[in-house]
Amino acid sequence: MFMLKKYFCFLLLFFLLISWRIFAGNNYGLTFKSHIVNQDERTSLVLMPGKKLNFKRGFSMEFDIRLIDADLSYGYVFRMIFDDTKSLDLTSNVRMNHLNFILVDANNVVENLAYKNITDINKWMKVRVVLDSCSIKCTIDSITQIMPHVFNNLRNVYISFGRNRHPVFHSTDVAPMTLRNIIIKDDKGDTVNEWKLSKHNGNEVYDEISNNQAIAENGIWEIDKHRKWELKYTFPLNQVNIQIATDTAGGRIFFASTDSLYTYYIKNNSLQQVKVNKGFPFRAGGSSLIYDSKHDKLFSYSILYSKFVVYDFKNNSWSDGLSEALPPIQHHNRLIDNENNQLVVFGGYGMHQYSSVLAIHDLNDDIWTVDTLSCIYPRYLSAMGYWSDNKVLVLGGYGSVSGKQEEFPQNYNDLYVIDYKDKTCKKLLDFPNESSPRVFGNSLIIDKKSNKIYALAFNNDKFRSTINVFSIDLNKKTVLAFEDSIPFNFLDIDSYCDLLYYPEKSELYAIVLQSPTDGVSNIDIYSLAYPPLEASDVLQIPPVNARFPYLIVYLSGFIILLILICFIYFKNKEEEKCQETTDDEQLTVEEGDKHFKKVVKDKNQFSAILMLGGFQIFNKKGEDITRSISVVSKNLFLYILFYSFKNGKGVSSSKLNETLWPGMDKENAMNNRSVNISKLRTLMPEIGNIAIIHKNSSWYLNLGEDIFCDYVQIMNLLNYVKQENSTDIEILEQIIDLASAGVLLPNITTEWMDDYKSKYSSLLIDYMLKMAALPSVCMDFKLLLRISEVILIQDNINEDAIQMKCKALYRLGQKGLSKQSFDKFYTSYVNMLNMPPSFKYTDII
């Protein structure tokens, strides 16, 4: 028993350490929606719902708060309610520049302590409240005030932040703010609860000490900004080959056309257009525009001309108007070495040739030094970043050994360091090729502290591609493609993307120049908090006792702990017994209620196979082990899973060989199949009660009840509502919750998977449109909005869905967001179909 307790404590300590490592230095907290949305959409956070805090002699609560400047800034920070009769409130009014602690007893205001001249707007402040039997001590940063008051008891304490639904002290005024690190201590100063508000599980979050739950409604989790791209700005330009340059330190992005200079300011998310009085820049594919931060100069260049075309910010003019008849190097890489005052240019494409040219231009002289490197294959669509001491890193690209376009061009999955002083280069590593081709945006972000590099990656084999953040850990020599993506219409030299790190906000910015339509180019600017994180990095696994709250009510703490430890121990023993062998004859599956298609599982289980929004596998400890599975093994696993769900019988060996190893002889295909099935079976005991079984000449997958698979769950529900013609709203909400995670396996593109993706998408969209037409749904605009967003995830130019979304937002009072959603739809529609939609925004509202 001692060893079991030790094992349980080790698991708890492990999760706490992992959480600390992930969130140390990262942006986190819960941001509250205030008056910018209607009352139904405002944010609340309730600590320990359904329970009350009880203290005999006193307690304290502290937290970090960052007030947000807003036009309507009055609202409640928190309400602390005692015995449903008294309330200690903290209110904020940023416009009036003060905070107030207010004590209310039986509808009478007992005390109102004002903290005036609060100037730390948009900065973190520490708030602390200490309560004992005779006073309340209120502290904001270093300023403390005491409120004398006698409490008969400090039991039955209810605490909520933001919007409050308490029957007596209800309120909808919410302070625009961000909170984090809520800590409650007893009268001895010992911490009893701590909600960091970092990792979360949807609208749920658990404290680090006692695993007590807090529920957030309509909140914005700041940590999610590390995981999902946010579209900051989009605008069209009536020209192709827009030239783009970035000012990392100043937070500016320049866009140069033939007659104007556009400047996007990151700080205030605004765009400025200035008409040019004279001249124009070079117009190569990609960009031949660059900003010199050391001398505050913006210039355009060509390796065919020794002089730069320099932009004069005072006179709004270019020094010359030179042009290249046919640019020799397009989509090349470039950067400025400020230490040596040099422009460094590498690679590119032009005249059906890939280039390995290394061109250096001294900024003090009008001279190019041009060399062709033989130590690296010619390429373009690479990423490049400054390393140190006359060295750059070059990541991947597309080219050929000879440099000729007709002689076996290919994608390069490698990383080189080039010394542009000595004209030498060295390959640092090759990384594995995925199932689809991959090239990179222009710039490489190098984080020397973590020794990781980041770039934008996309598939150059498709017009309708997507951009993902691609990272390499130089210490571990491992690669990672983050799951969230940006739509990208790629058409070779007519499109372009680049990555910028803005240190003042600690954010990455993606600049995306979409392929032009009828001479109109669309520019999208996205942001992502740095460093990027995966979904598993922000997911807080619900503690075991939080899943079974009734045990806490009826049993003492020691008995609960004993039962849980025994349960975990014996369950693991049973699973190990079930998974001891991988011999085909010893693997069996029970018939009847364990039929594959009829299994329904809990989405909060530790063991999980996630396929919506990206492929991930979590083991019994809740750890993401996706990277343990190779690309081939992953495709094999998914193929067997899809077939098992499709027919309940599985797939034959010949069908596996034909699909996954086409053209390979039978013996080699069989060897490959055996090796990869063996790898999967080795991993399965770590996942849970799951097995690949060979029976009746077919391979099929058996999922135990301890494993959650979102695809299986949602397909079971969709098939059920179709067969039963069900219009149950509760099932609708379950399907929306699952489908909101994203499209089915967006980062895996194989021909055999298209039928499964298409069937799932069609089944989901048809069901959503059917439910949206119901009288009970069509006037529930909040539900209608969720339905429309699910459809648009599957089909971003679905006309029914965008009309539904715009109408719902408009009726919910979010008119600006309604119009913005239509504008985004309109741009995507035109880009894809080369024609406008048949309706206008005014037709919808």
PDB file of C-alpha atoms in Angstrom, residues 265-467:
ATOM      1  CA  TYR A 265       1.553  49.222 -37.434  1.00  0.00           C
ATOM      2  CA  ILE A 266       1.499  46.229 -35.108  1.00  0.00           C
ATOM      3  CA  LYS A 267       1.028  48.278 -31.915  1.00  0.00           C
ATOM      4  CA  ASN A 268      -2.370  49.711 -32.825  1.00  0.00           C
ATOM      5  CA  ASN A 269      -3.360  47.278 -35.595  1.00  0.00           C
ATOM      6  CA  SER A 270      -3.704  50.026 -38.214  1.00  0.00           C
ATOM      7  CA  LEU A 271      -2.776  50.552 -41.858  1.00  0.00           C
ATOM      8  CA  GLN A 272      -1.485  53.787 -43.389  1.00  0.00           C
ATOM      9  CA  GLN A 273      -1.379  54.478 -47.132  1.00  0.00           C
ATOM     10  CA  VAL A 274       0.903  57.131 -48.639  1.00  0.00           C
ATOM     11  CA  LYS A 275       0.837  58.007 -52.324  1.00  0.00           C
ATOM     12  CA  VAL A 276       4.325  57.973 -53.835  1.00  0.00           C
ATOM     13  CA  ASN A 277       5.393  61.186 -55.586  1.00  0.00           C
ATOM     14  CA  LYS A 278       8.143  59.663 -57.736  1.00  0.00           C
ATOM     15  CA  GLY A 279       9.636  56.333 -58.757  1.00  0.00           C
ATOM     16  CA  PHE A 280       8.748  52.729 -57.924  1.00  0.00           C
ATOM     17  CA  PRO A 281      10.464  49.615 -56.524  1.00  0.00           C
ATOM     18  CA  PHE A 282      11.587  46.482 -58.353  1.00  0.00           C
ATOM     19  CA  ARG A 283       8.758  43.971 -58.766  1.00  0.00           C
ATOM     20  CA  ALA A 284      10.206  40.454 -58.523  1.00  0.00           C
ATOM     21  CA  GLY A 285       8.212  37.440 -57.386  1.00  0.00           C
ATOM     22  CA  GLY A 286       8.631  37.009 -53.672  1.00  0.00           C
ATOM     23  CA  SER A 287      10.159  40.252 -52.446  1.00  0.00           C
ATOM     24  CA  SER A 288      13.213  42.336 -53.241  1.00  0.00           C
ATOM     25  CA  LEU A 289      12.332  45.007 -50.674  1.00  0.00           C
ATOM     26  CA  ILE A 290      14.149  45.212 -47.328  1.00  0.00           C
ATOM     27  CA  TYR A 291      14.308  47.547 -44.329  1.00  0.00           C
ATOM     28  CA  ASP A 292      17.641  48.626 -42.805  1.00  0.00           C
ATOM     29  CA  SER A 293      16.881  49.266 -39.117  1.00  0.00           C
ATOM     30  CA  LYS A 294      20.369  50.560 -38.358  1.00  0.00           C
ATOM     31  CA  HIS A 295      20.031  53.466 -40.813  1.00  0.00           C
ATOM     32  CA  ASP A 296      16.198  53.624 -40.946  1.00  0.00           C
ATOM     33  CA  LYS A 297      16.181  53.015 -44.697  1.00  0.00           C
ATOM     34  CA  LEU A 298      13.780  51.140 -46.928  1.00  0.00           C
ATOM     35  CA  PHE A 299      15.250  50.046 -50.221  1.00  0.00           C
ATOM     36  CA  SER A 300      14.532  47.851 -53.214  1.00  0.00           C
ATOM     37  CA  TYR A 301      17.304  45.964 -54.981  1.00  0.00           C
ATOM     38  CA  SER A 302      18.225  43.745 -57.922  1.00  0.00           C
ATOM     39  CA  ILE A 303      21.448  41.795 -58.403  1.00  0.00           C
ATOM     40  CA  LEU A 304      21.434  43.160 -61.988  1.00  0.00           C
ATOM     41  CA  TYR A 305      21.935  46.715 -60.677  1.00  0.00           C
ATOM     42  CA  SER A 306      24.652  47.905 -58.322  1.00  0.00           C
ATOM     43  CA  LYS A 307      22.570  50.794 -56.952  1.00  0.00           C
ATOM     44  CA  PHE A 308      19.596  50.420 -54.672  1.00  0.00           C
ATOM     45  CA  VAL A 309      16.263  52.142 -55.205  1.00  0.00           C
ATOM     46  CA  VAL A 310      15.888  53.942 -51.846  1.00  0.00           C
ATOM     47  CA  TYR A 311      12.629  55.252 -50.396  1.00  0.00           C
ATOM     48  CA  ASP A 312      12.642  58.778 -48.938  1.00  0.00           C
ATOM     49  CA  PHE A 313      10.193  58.829 -45.987  1.00  0.00           C
ATOM     50  CA  LYS A 314      10.157  62.647 -45.876  1.00  0.00           C
ATOM     51  CA  ASN A 315       9.403  63.259 -49.554  1.00  0.00           C
ATOM     52  CA  ASN A 316       7.468  60.029 -50.125  1.00  0.00           C
ATOM     53  CA  SER A 317       9.450  59.119 -53.199  1.00  0.00           C
ATOM     54  CA  TRP A 318      11.787  56.461 -54.591  1.00  0.00           C
ATOM     55  CA  SER A 319      15.245  57.483 -55.773  1.00  0.00           C
ATOM     56  CA  ASP A 320      14.801  55.806 -59.186  1.00  0.00           C
ATOM     57  CA  GLY A 321      12.333  53.761 -61.155  1.00  0.00           C
ATOM     58  CA  LEU A 322      14.421  50.853 -62.457  1.00  0.00           C
ATOM     59  CA  SER A 323      12.952  47.547 -63.614  1.00  0.00           C
ATOM     60  CA  GLU A 324      14.107  44.011 -64.421  1.00  0.00           C
ATOM     61  CA  ALA A 325      13.031  42.644 -67.808  1.00  0.00           C
ATOM     62  CA  LEU A 326      12.978  39.141 -66.292  1.00  0.00           C
ATOM     63  CA  PRO A 327      14.005  38.893 -62.618  1.00  0.00           C
ATOM     64  CA  PRO A 328      16.848  36.333 -62.381  1.00  0.00           C
ATOM     65  CA  ILE A 329      16.166  35.249 -58.786  1.00  0.00           C
ATOM     66  CA  GLN A 330      12.606  35.246 -57.480  1.00  0.00           C
ATOM     67  CA  HIS A 331      11.511  33.914 -54.098  1.00  0.00           C
ATOM     68  CA  HIS A 332      15.107  34.236 -52.918  1.00  0.00           C
ATOM     69  CA  ASN A 333      16.121  34.697 -49.277  1.00  0.00           C
ATOM     70  CA  ARG A 334      17.553  37.938 -47.946  1.00  0.00           C
ATOM     71  CA  LEU A 335      18.577  39.622 -44.724  1.00  0.00           C
ATOM     72  CA  ILE A 336      20.740  42.477 -43.468  1.00  0.00           C
ATOM     73  CA  ASP A 337      23.802  41.767 -41.359  1.00  0.00           C
ATOM     74  CA  ASN A 338      23.923  44.909 -39.215  1.00  0.00           C
ATOM     75  CA  GLU A 339      27.281  43.976 -37.677  1.00  0.00           C
ATOM     76  CA  ASN A 340      29.031  43.997 -41.048  1.00  0.00           C
ATOM     77  CA  ASN A 341      26.636  46.412 -42.759  1.00  0.00           C
ATOM     78  CA  GLN A 342      25.829  43.988 -45.573  1.00  0.00           C
ATOM     79  CA  LEU A 343      22.816  42.749 -47.523  1.00  0.00           C
ATOM     80  CA  VAL A 344      22.967  38.944 -47.894  1.00  0.00           C
ATOM     81  CA  VAL A 345      20.954  37.256 -50.677  1.00  0.00           C
ATOM     82  CA  PHE A 346      20.750  33.505 -51.346  1.00  0.00           C
ATOM     83  CA  GLY A 347      19.009  31.189 -53.817  1.00  0.00           C
ATOM     84  CA  GLY A 348      15.926  31.896 -55.908  1.00  0.00           C
ATOM     85  CA  TYR A 349      14.362  30.963 -59.202  1.00  0.00           C
ATOM     86  CA  GLY A 350      14.282  32.505 -62.673  1.00  0.00           C
ATOM     87  CA  MET A 351      14.388  31.579 -66.365  1.00  0.00           C
ATOM     88  CA  HIS A 352      13.608  27.907 -65.557  1.00  0.00           C
ATOM     89  CA  GLN A 353      16.662  27.685 -63.302  1.00  0.00           C
ATOM     90  CA  TYR A 354      16.987  27.171 -59.545  1.00  0.00           C
ATOM     91  CA  SER A 355      19.809  29.141 -57.969  1.00  0.00           C
ATOM     92  CA  SER A 356      22.477  28.584 -55.337  1.00  0.00           C
ATOM     93  CA  VAL A 357      23.810  32.103 -55.829  1.00  0.00           C
ATOM     94  CA  LEU A 358      25.190  33.852 -52.737  1.00  0.00           C
ATOM     95  CA  ALA A 359      25.194  37.604 -53.356  1.00  0.00           C
ATOM     96  CA  ILE A 360      26.633  40.124 -50.884  1.00  0.00           C
ATOM     97  CA  HIS A 361      26.125  43.882 -51.159  1.00  0.00           C
ATOM     98  CA  ASP A 362      28.105  46.229 -48.927  1.00  0.00           C
ATOM     99  CA  LEU A 363      25.701  48.961 -47.811  1.00  0.00           C
ATOM    100  CA  ASN A 364      28.510  51.517 -47.906  1.00  0.00           C
ATOM    101  CA  ASP A 365      29.455  50.772 -51.543  1.00  0.00           C
ATOM    102  CA  ASP A 366      27.445  50.186 -54.720  1.00  0.00           C
ATOM    103  CA  ILE A 367      29.052  46.792 -55.360  1.00  0.00           C
ATOM    104  CA  TRP A 368      27.655  43.234 -55.503  1.00  0.00           C
ATOM    105  CA  THR A 369      29.874  40.236 -54.789  1.00  0.00           C
ATOM    106  CA  VAL A 370      28.224  37.236 -56.446  1.00  0.00           C
ATOM    107  CA  ASP A 371      29.281  33.583 -55.982  1.00  0.00           C
ATOM    108  CA  THR A 372      27.618  30.300 -56.870  1.00  0.00           C
ATOM    109  CA  LEU A 373      27.865  27.790 -54.041  1.00  0.00           C
ATOM    110  CA  SER A 374      28.574  24.162 -54.943  1.00  0.00           C
ATOM    111  CA  CYS A 375      28.186  22.895 -51.373  1.00  0.00           C
ATOM    112  CA  ILE A 376      24.382  23.247 -51.365  1.00  0.00           C
ATOM    113  CA  TYR A 377      21.924  22.280 -54.107  1.00  0.00           C
ATOM    114  CA  PRO A 378      20.197  25.140 -56.007  1.00  0.00           C
ATOM    115  CA  ARG A 379      16.781  25.972 -54.548  1.00  0.00           C
ATOM    116  CA  TYR A 380      14.072  28.522 -53.834  1.00  0.00           C
ATOM    117  CA  LEU A 381      11.142  28.715 -51.365  1.00  0.00           C
ATOM    118  CA  SER A 382      13.593  28.244 -48.486  1.00  0.00           C
ATOM    119  CA  ALA A 383      13.695  29.995 -45.108  1.00  0.00           C
ATOM    120  CA  MET A 384      16.819  31.860 -43.966  1.00  0.00           C
ATOM    121  CA  GLY A 385      17.850  33.486 -40.681  1.00  0.00           C
ATOM    122  CA  TYR A 386      20.962  35.085 -39.224  1.00  0.00           C
ATOM    123  CA  TRP A 387      22.933  32.697 -36.983  1.00  0.00           C
ATOM    124  CA  SER A 388      26.189  34.404 -35.898  1.00  0.00           C
ATOM    125  CA  ASP A 389      29.641  35.474 -37.123  1.00  0.00           C
ATOM    126  CA  ASN A 390      28.902  35.785 -40.863  1.00  0.00           C
ATOM    127  CA  LYS A 391      26.709  32.689 -40.813  1.00  0.00           C
ATOM    128  CA  VAL A 392      23.088  32.063 -41.791  1.00  0.00           C
ATOM    129  CA  LEU A 393      20.860  29.021 -41.473  1.00  0.00           C
ATOM    130  CA  VAL A 394      18.962  27.891 -44.605  1.00  0.00           C
ATOM    131  CA  LEU A 395      15.980  25.570 -44.172  1.00  0.00           C
ATOM    132  CA  GLY A 396      14.611  23.325 -46.924  1.00  0.00           C
ATOM    133  CA  GLY A 397      13.291  24.545 -50.260  1.00  0.00           C
ATOM    134  CA  TYR A 398      12.547  23.245 -53.741  1.00  0.00           C
ATOM    135  CA  GLY A 399      15.084  22.774 -56.523  1.00  0.00           C
ATOM    136  CA  SER A 400      17.288  20.272 -58.320  1.00  0.00           C
ATOM    137  CA  VAL A 401      20.845  19.007 -58.179  1.00  0.00           C
ATOM    138  CA  SER A 402      21.767  20.583 -61.505  1.00  0.00           C
ATOM    139  CA  GLY A 403      19.647  23.691 -61.003  1.00  0.00           C
ATOM    140  CA  LYS A 404      17.653  22.976 -64.180  1.00  0.00           C
ATOM    141  CA  GLN A 405      13.903  22.926 -63.768  1.00  0.00           C
ATOM    142  CA  GLU A 406      13.478  19.955 -66.117  1.00  0.00           C
ATOM    143  CA  GLU A 407      16.005  17.722 -64.321  1.00  0.00           C
ATOM    144  CA  PHE A 408      14.196  16.031 -61.431  1.00  0.00           C
ATOM    145  CA  PRO A 409      13.120  18.944 -59.205  1.00  0.00           C
ATOM    146  CA  GLN A 410      12.320  17.947 -55.637  1.00  0.00           C
ATOM    147  CA  ASN A 411      11.591  19.198 -52.126  1.00  0.00           C
ATOM    148  CA  TYR A 412      14.583  19.463 -49.795  1.00  0.00           C
ATOM    149  CA  ASN A 413      14.077  18.538 -46.148  1.00  0.00           C
ATOM    150  CA  ASP A 414      17.388  19.688 -44.743  1.00  0.00           C
ATOM    151  CA  LEU A 415      19.064  22.415 -42.719  1.00  0.00           C
ATOM    152  CA  TYR A 416      22.335  24.076 -43.726  1.00  0.00           C
ATOM    153  CA  VAL A 417      24.632  26.632 -42.145  1.00  0.00           C
ATOM    154  CA  ILE A 418      26.275  28.913 -44.711  1.00  0.00           C
ATOM    155  CA  ASP A 419      29.333  31.006 -43.934  1.00  0.00           C
ATOM    156  CA  TYR A 420      28.944  33.876 -46.390  1.00  0.00           C
ATOM    157  CA  LYS A 421      32.398  35.244 -45.620  1.00  0.00           C
ATOM    158  CA  ASP A 422      34.287  32.037 -46.411  1.00  0.00           C
ATOM    159  CA  LYS A 423      31.679  30.892 -49.006  1.00  0.00           C
ATOM    160  CA  THR A 424      31.364  27.490 -47.303  1.00  0.00           C
ATOM    161  CA  CYS A 425      28.397  25.524 -46.055  1.00  0.00           C
ATOM    162  CA  LYS A 426      27.665  22.519 -43.887  1.00  0.00           C
ATOM    163  CA  LYS A 427      24.578  20.345 -43.614  1.00  0.00           C
ATOM    164  CA  LEU A 428      23.368  20.210 -40.006  1.00  0.00           C
ATOM    165  CA  LEU A 429      20.609  17.654 -40.439  1.00  0.00           C
ATOM    166  CA  ASP A 430      18.064  15.950 -42.686  1.00  0.00           C
ATOM    167  CA  PHE A 431      14.546  15.705 -41.318  1.00  0.00           C
ATOM    168  CA  PRO A 432      11.884  13.173 -42.368  1.00  0.00           C
ATOM    169  CA  ASN A 433       9.650  13.893 -45.320  1.00  0.00           C
ATOM    170  CA  GLU A 434       5.920  13.946 -44.590  1.00  0.00           C
ATOM    171  CA  SER A 435       3.249  12.474 -46.830  1.00  0.00           C
ATOM    172  CA  SER A 436       2.852  15.822 -48.644  1.00  0.00           C
ATOM    173  CA  PRO A 437       5.555  18.158 -50.100  1.00  0.00           C
ATOM    174  CA  ARG A 438       6.716  21.027 -47.911  1.00  0.00           C
ATOM    175  CA  VAL A 439       8.456  24.341 -48.589  1.00  0.00           C
ATOM    176  CA  PHE A 440       8.937  27.416 -46.425  1.00  0.00           C
ATOM    177  CA  GLY A 441       8.219  31.117 -46.047  1.00  0.00           C
ATOM    178  CA  ASN A 442      11.090  33.551 -46.486  1.00  0.00           C
ATOM    179  CA  SER A 443      12.339  34.173 -42.942  1.00  0.00           C
ATOM    180  CA  LEU A 444      13.657  31.821 -40.275  1.00  0.00           C
ATOM    181  CA  ILE A 445      13.176  32.812 -36.617  1.00  0.00           C
ATOM    182  CA  ILE A 446      16.084  31.583 -34.488  1.00  0.00           C
ATOM    183  CA  ASP A 447      15.596  31.366 -30.712  1.00  0.00           C
ATOM    184  CA  LYS A 448      19.099  30.934 -29.320  1.00  0.00           C
ATOM    185  CA  LYS A 449      17.872  30.654 -25.744  1.00  0.00           C
ATOM    186  CA  SER A 450      15.862  27.502 -26.416  1.00  0.00           C
ATOM    187  CA  ASN A 451      18.005  26.564 -29.445  1.00  0.00           C
ATOM    188  CA  LYS A 452      14.917  26.173 -31.608  1.00  0.00           C
ATOM    189  CA  ILE A 453      14.088  27.558 -35.032  1.00  0.00           C
ATOM    190  CA  TYR A 454      10.682  28.454 -36.474  1.00  0.00           C
ATOM    191  CA  ALA A 455       9.441  28.987 -40.029  1.00  0.00           C
ATOM    192  CA  LEU A 456       6.186  29.000 -42.004  1.00  0.00           C
ATOM    193  CA  ALA A 457       5.675  25.763 -43.947  1.00  0.00           C
ATOM    194  CA  PHE A 458       3.173  24.939 -46.699  1.00  0.00           C
ATOM    195  CA  ASN A 459       2.480  22.429 -49.462  1.00  0.00           C
ATOM    196  CA  ASN A 460       3.779  23.789 -52.795  1.00  0.00           C
ATOM    197  CA  ASP A 461       2.018  21.016 -54.710  1.00  0.00           C
ATOM    198  CA  LYS A 462      -1.461  22.547 -54.185  1.00  0.00           C
ATOM    199  CA  PHE A 463      -3.115  25.850 -55.035  1.00  0.00           C
ATOM    200  CA  ARG A 464      -5.430  25.758 -51.997  1.00  0.00           C
ATOM    201  CA  SER A 465      -2.694  25.105 -49.483  1.00  0.00           C
ATOM    202  CA  THR A 466      -2.370  25.854 -45.777  1.00  0.00           C
ATOM    203  CA  ILE A 467       0.431  27.411 -43.742  1.00  0.00           C
TER     204      ILE A 467
END
